[in-house]
Amino acid sequence: MPRSIWKGSISFGLVQIPVALYPAEEPNELHFTQLDKRNMTPIKYERVNRETGEPVSWDDIVRGYPYEKGEYVVMSDEDLRRANVEATQTVDILDFVDASEIDPMYYEKPYYLAPASPNSKKKSSVTAYVLLREALRKTGKVGIAKVVIRTREHIAAVRPHGRALVLNLLRFAHELRSDEELDLPEMDAEGKGLGKREIEMAERLVAEMATDWKPEKYKDEYRDDVMKLIEKKVKSGQTTTPLEPEEEEEHRRDTGTVDLIALLKKSLGQKGSKVANDDKRADDAGSKVRKTETPKRKGSGSRRAA
């Protein structure tokens, strides 16, 4: 089973669903070791103190933000979590939109969301997970959420995928370049020298090549060819696989058993009560209106790192 890279909860309305985040992609890229061509020895990269020239171990390395030239503020993992506990431990769904409305240009990276404790005695997290998954499936909607992974806040789409909920990181609008910078032909095809006959023939060719989408049909042939060349040379060479540091898991308190129906009703009632209060203020102008208290989000707790 893959190692989770993040633990927290999905939040929509007042419902909290404890989940763990797992990578959904497995890049199969070719990695080469840089060698000294004089004796075919791997090149060594060291973490070195610029002032003393001495190597520095991982245990002695801290994270520093340069606020002025040569001056740093040291930030620990605990500092980053404490800055906003809720943001670092919650997939906070802000809106629900039609899946078809999201331009594929915005999709960036997929992750699986799984119940944090599917085998525990507390089944409420699994029930809430299924509730959200089926609600999204039946409505054709995706949840647009904000989530902090490591040190960056992302916008993301939460959508059903088979038995799983998938969190797709999205690009922010400002991260996409406009095509206005490019010298592109206008939409008027016939005005660019294309006649009706050419367009009809192109449409017919597309129709003849049309088929069902089967992703397993497509292979990385270039990688396969490179691997064949490597296999031919393997008797005269040697490879080295560097060890990667284990990723740190973030922990979150168990939210416990919840009454889903009550939370859903209360979440739906918040919007209705706001409209009713606005109408009352308009009708009773000048009268004293009791200020309603916004219900606190369940599971927010104190502002300390879990």
Coordinates of C-alpha atoms in Angstrom, one line a residue:
M1 CA 0.0 0.0 0.0
P2 CA 1.4 3.4 -0.9
R3 CA 2.4 5.8 1.9
S4 CA 0.0 8.7 2.4
I5 CA 1.5 12.2 2.0
W6 CA -1.1 14.1 4.0
K7 CA -3.8 13.4 6.5
G8 CA -6.7 15.7 7.3
S9 CA -10.4 16.0 6.4
I10 CA -12.8 17.0 3.7
S11 CA -15.1 19.8 4.8
F12 CA -18.3 20.7 3.1
G13 CA -21.0 22.5 5.0
L14 CA -20.6 21.3 8.6
V15 CA -19.6 17.7 7.5
Q16 CA -16.1 16.6 8.3
I17 CA -14.7 13.5 6.6
P18 CA -11.3 12.2 7.9
V19 CA -9.2 11.3 4.8
A20 CA -5.7 10.5 3.8
L21 CA -4.1 11.7 0.5
Y22 CA -2.3 9.3 -1.8
P23 CA -0.4 9.9 -5.1
A24 CA -2.6 8.7 -8.0
E25 CA 0.2 8.9 -10.6
E26 CA 3.4 6.8 -11.0
P27 CA 5.8 8.6 -13.3
N28 CA 7.8 6.1 -15.2
E29 CA 10.6 8.4 -16.3
L30 CA 14.1 7.3 -17.2
H31 CA 16.6 8.6 -14.6
F32 CA 20.3 8.7 -15.4
T33 CA 23.2 9.1 -13.1
Q34 CA 25.8 11.8 -14.0
L35 CA 29.3 10.2 -14.4
D36 CA 32.8 11.5 -14.7
K37 CA 33.7 10.4 -18.2
R38 CA 37.4 10.1 -17.2
N39 CA 36.8 7.1 -14.9
M40 CA 33.0 6.5 -15.1
T41 CA 32.5 7.4 -11.4
P42 CA 29.2 8.9 -10.3
I43 CA 29.3 12.6 -9.5
K44 CA 28.7 13.4 -5.9
Y45 CA 26.6 16.4 -4.8
E46 CA 27.1 17.5 -1.2
R47 CA 25.2 19.9 1.1
V48 CA 28.0 22.3 2.1
N49 CA 28.1 25.3 4.4
R50 CA 29.1 28.2 2.2
E51 CA 31.2 29.9 4.9
T52 CA 33.1 26.9 6.3
G53 CA 33.0 24.6 3.3
E54 CA 32.1 21.7 5.6
P55 CA 29.3 19.2 4.7
V56 CA 26.0 19.6 6.5
S57 CA 23.8 16.7 7.5
W58 CA 20.0 16.7 7.1
D59 CA 19.6 16.9 10.8
D60 CA 21.3 20.3 10.9
I61 CA 19.4 21.8 8.0
V62 CA 16.5 24.2 8.8
R63 CA 14.1 26.1 6.5
G64 CA 14.9 29.9 6.2
Y65 CA 12.9 32.6 4.5
P66 CA 15.1 35.5 3.2
Y67 CA 13.4 38.7 4.4
E68 CA 16.4 40.9 3.6
K69 CA 19.7 40.2 1.9
G70 CA 21.7 37.9 4.2
E71 CA 18.9 37.9 6.9
Y72 CA 16.6 34.9 7.4
V73 CA 13.5 33.9 9.4
V74 CA 13.7 30.3 10.4
M75 CA 10.4 28.3 9.9
S76 CA 10.0 24.8 11.2
D77 CA 7.3 22.3 10.1
E78 CA 5.5 23.0 13.3
D79 CA 5.5 26.8 12.5
L80 CA 4.0 26.2 9.1
R81 CA 1.2 24.0 10.6
R82 CA 0.6 26.4 13.4
A83 CA 0.2 29.4 10.9
N84 CA -3.2 28.0 10.0
V85 CA -4.1 24.6 11.4
E86 CA -7.4 24.4 9.6
A87 CA -5.9 25.2 6.2
T88 CA -3.1 22.7 6.6
Q89 CA -5.5 19.9 7.6
T90 CA -8.6 20.4 5.6
V91 CA -9.8 20.0 2.0
D92 CA -12.2 22.9 2.3
I93 CA -14.9 22.6 -0.4
L94 CA -16.1 26.1 -1.3
D95 CA -18.5 25.4 -4.3
F96 CA -19.9 22.7 -6.4
V97 CA -19.8 23.1 -10.2
D98 CA -20.6 21.0 -13.3
A99 CA -17.7 18.8 -14.2
S100 CA -18.1 19.7 -17.8
E101 CA -17.5 23.4 -17.1
I102 CA -13.9 22.9 -16.1
D103 CA -11.5 23.4 -19.0
P104 CA -8.9 20.5 -19.1
M105 CA -6.2 23.2 -19.2
Y106 CA -6.8 23.7 -15.5
Y107 CA -6.2 20.1 -14.4
E108 CA -2.7 19.6 -13.0
K109 CA -2.1 16.6 -10.8
P110 CA -4.4 13.8 -9.3
Y111 CA -4.4 12.3 -5.9
Y112 CA -6.6 9.6 -4.3
L113 CA -8.6 10.5 -1.2
A114 CA -9.3 7.5 1.1
P115 CA -11.1 7.3 4.5
A116 CA -8.4 7.9 7.1
S117 CA -9.4 4.9 9.2
P118 CA -11.5 2.5 7.1
N119 CA -11.0 -0.5 9.4
S120 CA -11.7 1.3 12.7
K121 CA -14.7 0.8 14.9
K122 CA -15.9 4.3 14.0
K123 CA -17.8 3.9 10.7
S124 CA -19.0 7.5 10.5
S125 CA -16.0 8.6 8.4
V126 CA -16.7 5.8 5.8
T127 CA -20.4 6.6 5.7
A128 CA -19.7 10.3 5.1
Y129 CA -17.1 9.4 2.5
V130 CA -19.7 7.3 0.6
L131 CA -22.3 10.1 1.0
L132 CA -20.1 12.7 -0.7
R133 CA -19.0 10.3 -3.4
E134 CA -22.5 9.3 -4.3
A135 CA -23.9 12.8 -4.1
L136 CA -21.2 14.0 -6.6
R137 CA -21.9 11.0 -8.9
K138 CA -25.6 11.5 -9.0
T139 CA -25.5 15.3 -9.5
G140 CA -22.6 15.3 -12.0
K141 CA -20.9 18.0 -9.9
V142 CA -17.4 18.3 -8.6
G143 CA -16.4 20.1 -5.4
I144 CA -14.0 23.1 -5.8
A145 CA -11.8 23.2 -2.8
K146 CA -8.7 24.8 -1.3
V147 CA -6.0 22.6 0.3
V148 CA -2.5 23.2 1.6
I149 CA 0.0 20.5 0.6
R150 CA 3.4 21.0 2.2
T151 CA 3.9 24.8 2.0
R152 CA 1.6 25.8 -0.8
E153 CA -2.1 26.4 -1.0
H154 CA -3.8 24.9 -4.1
I155 CA -7.2 25.0 -5.6
A156 CA -8.5 21.5 -6.4
A157 CA -11.5 19.6 -7.8
V158 CA -12.9 16.7 -5.7
R159 CA -14.7 14.2 -8.0
P160 CA -15.8 10.6 -7.9
H161 CA -13.7 8.0 -9.7
G162 CA -15.0 4.4 -9.4
R163 CA -15.0 3.6 -5.7
A164 CA -12.7 6.5 -4.9
L165 CA -12.8 10.2 -4.4
V166 CA -10.1 11.9 -6.4
L167 CA -8.6 15.3 -5.6
N168 CA -7.3 16.9 -8.8
L169 CA -5.0 19.9 -8.2
L170 CA -6.0 22.7 -10.5
R171 CA -4.1 25.6 -11.8
F172 CA -5.2 29.1 -10.7
A173 CA -6.5 31.3 -13.5
H174 CA -3.4 33.6 -13.3
E175 CA -1.1 30.6 -13.8
L176 CA -2.4 30.0 -17.4
R177 CA -1.0 32.1 -20.2
S178 CA -3.3 33.8 -22.6
D179 CA -3.2 32.8 -26.2
E180 CA -3.4 36.4 -27.1
E181 CA 0.4 36.5 -27.1
L182 CA 0.5 34.1 -30.0
D183 CA 0.1 34.7 -33.7
L184 CA -2.9 32.5 -34.3
P185 CA -5.3 32.3 -37.3
E186 CA -8.8 33.7 -36.8
M187 CA -11.8 31.4 -36.3
D188 CA -13.0 32.0 -39.9
A189 CA -11.7 28.9 -41.6
E190 CA -13.0 29.7 -45.0
G191 CA -11.4 33.1 -44.9
K192 CA -8.0 31.4 -44.6
G193 CA -8.2 29.6 -48.0
L194 CA -10.1 26.5 -46.8
G195 CA -13.2 25.5 -48.9
K196 CA -16.2 23.5 -47.9
R197 CA -14.7 20.4 -49.6
E198 CA -11.5 20.4 -47.6
I199 CA -13.4 20.8 -44.3
E200 CA -15.9 17.9 -45.2
M201 CA -13.0 15.6 -46.0
A202 CA -11.2 16.4 -42.8
E203 CA -14.4 15.8 -40.8
R204 CA -14.8 12.4 -42.6
L205 CA -11.2 11.4 -41.7
V206 CA -11.8 12.3 -38.1
A207 CA -15.0 10.2 -38.1
E208 CA -13.2 7.2 -39.6
M209 CA -10.4 7.4 -37.0
A210 CA -12.9 7.9 -34.1
T211 CA -12.8 5.1 -31.4
D212 CA -13.5 4.6 -27.7
W213 CA -11.0 6.0 -25.2
K214 CA -8.8 3.1 -24.0
P215 CA -5.7 4.6 -22.2
E216 CA -4.0 1.3 -21.8
K217 CA -3.8 1.1 -25.6
Y218 CA -1.1 3.8 -25.7
K219 CA 2.5 2.9 -24.7
D220 CA 5.7 4.9 -24.2
E221 CA 7.5 3.4 -27.2
Y222 CA 10.5 5.8 -26.9
R223 CA 11.1 4.6 -23.3
D224 CA 10.9 1.0 -24.4
D225 CA 13.4 1.6 -27.2
V226 CA 15.8 3.3 -24.8
M227 CA 15.5 0.4 -22.3
K228 CA 16.4 -2.1 -25.1
L229 CA 19.6 -0.2 -25.7
I230 CA 20.3 -0.2 -22.0
E231 CA 19.8 -3.9 -21.8
K232 CA 22.3 -4.4 -24.6
K233 CA 24.9 -2.4 -22.6
V234 CA 24.1 -3.7 -19.2
K235 CA 27.0 -6.3 -19.2
S236 CA 29.6 -3.5 -19.6
G237 CA 28.0 -1.0 -17.2
Q238 CA 26.7 -0.6 -13.7
T239 CA 23.8 1.5 -12.3
T240 CA 23.2 3.1 -9.0
T241 CA 19.9 3.8 -7.4
P242 CA 19.9 6.7 -4.9
L243 CA 17.8 6.3 -1.7
E244 CA 15.0 8.8 -1.4
P245 CA 14.2 10.3 2.1
E246 CA 10.8 9.1 3.4
E247 CA 8.1 11.7 3.3
E248 CA 6.8 13.1 6.6
E249 CA 3.2 12.3 7.4
E250 CA 1.0 15.0 8.9
H251 CA -1.4 13.9 11.6
R252 CA -4.8 15.0 12.6
R253 CA -7.1 14.2 15.5
D254 CA -10.0 11.7 14.9
T255 CA -13.2 13.7 14.5
G256 CA -15.3 10.8 15.9
T257 CA -18.9 9.9 15.3
V258 CA -21.1 12.5 13.7
D259 CA -24.8 12.8 13.0
L260 CA -24.7 13.3 9.2
I261 CA -28.4 14.1 8.7
A262 CA -28.3 16.8 11.4
L263 CA -25.1 18.4 9.9
L264 CA -26.5 18.4 6.4
K265 CA -29.8 20.0 7.6
K266 CA -27.8 22.6 9.5
S267 CA -25.6 23.3 6.5
L268 CA -28.6 23.8 4.3
G269 CA -30.3 25.9 6.9
Q270 CA -27.4 28.4 7.1
K271 CA -28.1 29.8 3.7
G272 CA -31.9 29.9 4.3
S273 CA -31.5 31.6 7.6
K274 CA -29.2 34.2 6.1
V275 CA -31.9 35.1 3.4
A276 CA -34.6 35.2 6.1
N277 CA -32.6 37.6 8.2
D278 CA -31.8 39.8 5.3
D279 CA -35.6 40.0 4.5
K280 CA -36.4 40.8 8.1
R281 CA -33.9 43.6 8.3
A282 CA -35.4 45.1 5.1
D283 CA -39.0 44.9 6.5
D284 CA -38.1 46.1 10.0
A285 CA -35.8 49.0 9.1
G286 CA -34.7 50.9 12.2
S287 CA -35.7 48.2 14.6
K288 CA -33.1 46.3 16.6
V289 CA -32.3 42.9 15.1
R290 CA -30.6 40.3 17.1
K291 CA -27.3 39.3 15.5
T292 CA -27.2 35.6 14.6
E293 CA -24.2 33.6 15.6
T294 CA -22.4 31.7 12.8
P295 CA -22.0 28.1 13.8
K296 CA -18.5 27.1 14.3
R297 CA -17.0 24.5 12.0
K298 CA -16.8 21.2 13.6
G299 CA -13.3 20.0 14.2
S300 CA -11.6 23.4 14.0
G301 CA -10.5 23.1 17.6
S302 CA -7.7 25.3 18.9
R303 CA -5.1 26.9 16.7
R304 CA -2.4 24.4 17.5
A305 CA -0.8 21.8 15.3
A306 CA -2.4 18.3 15.6

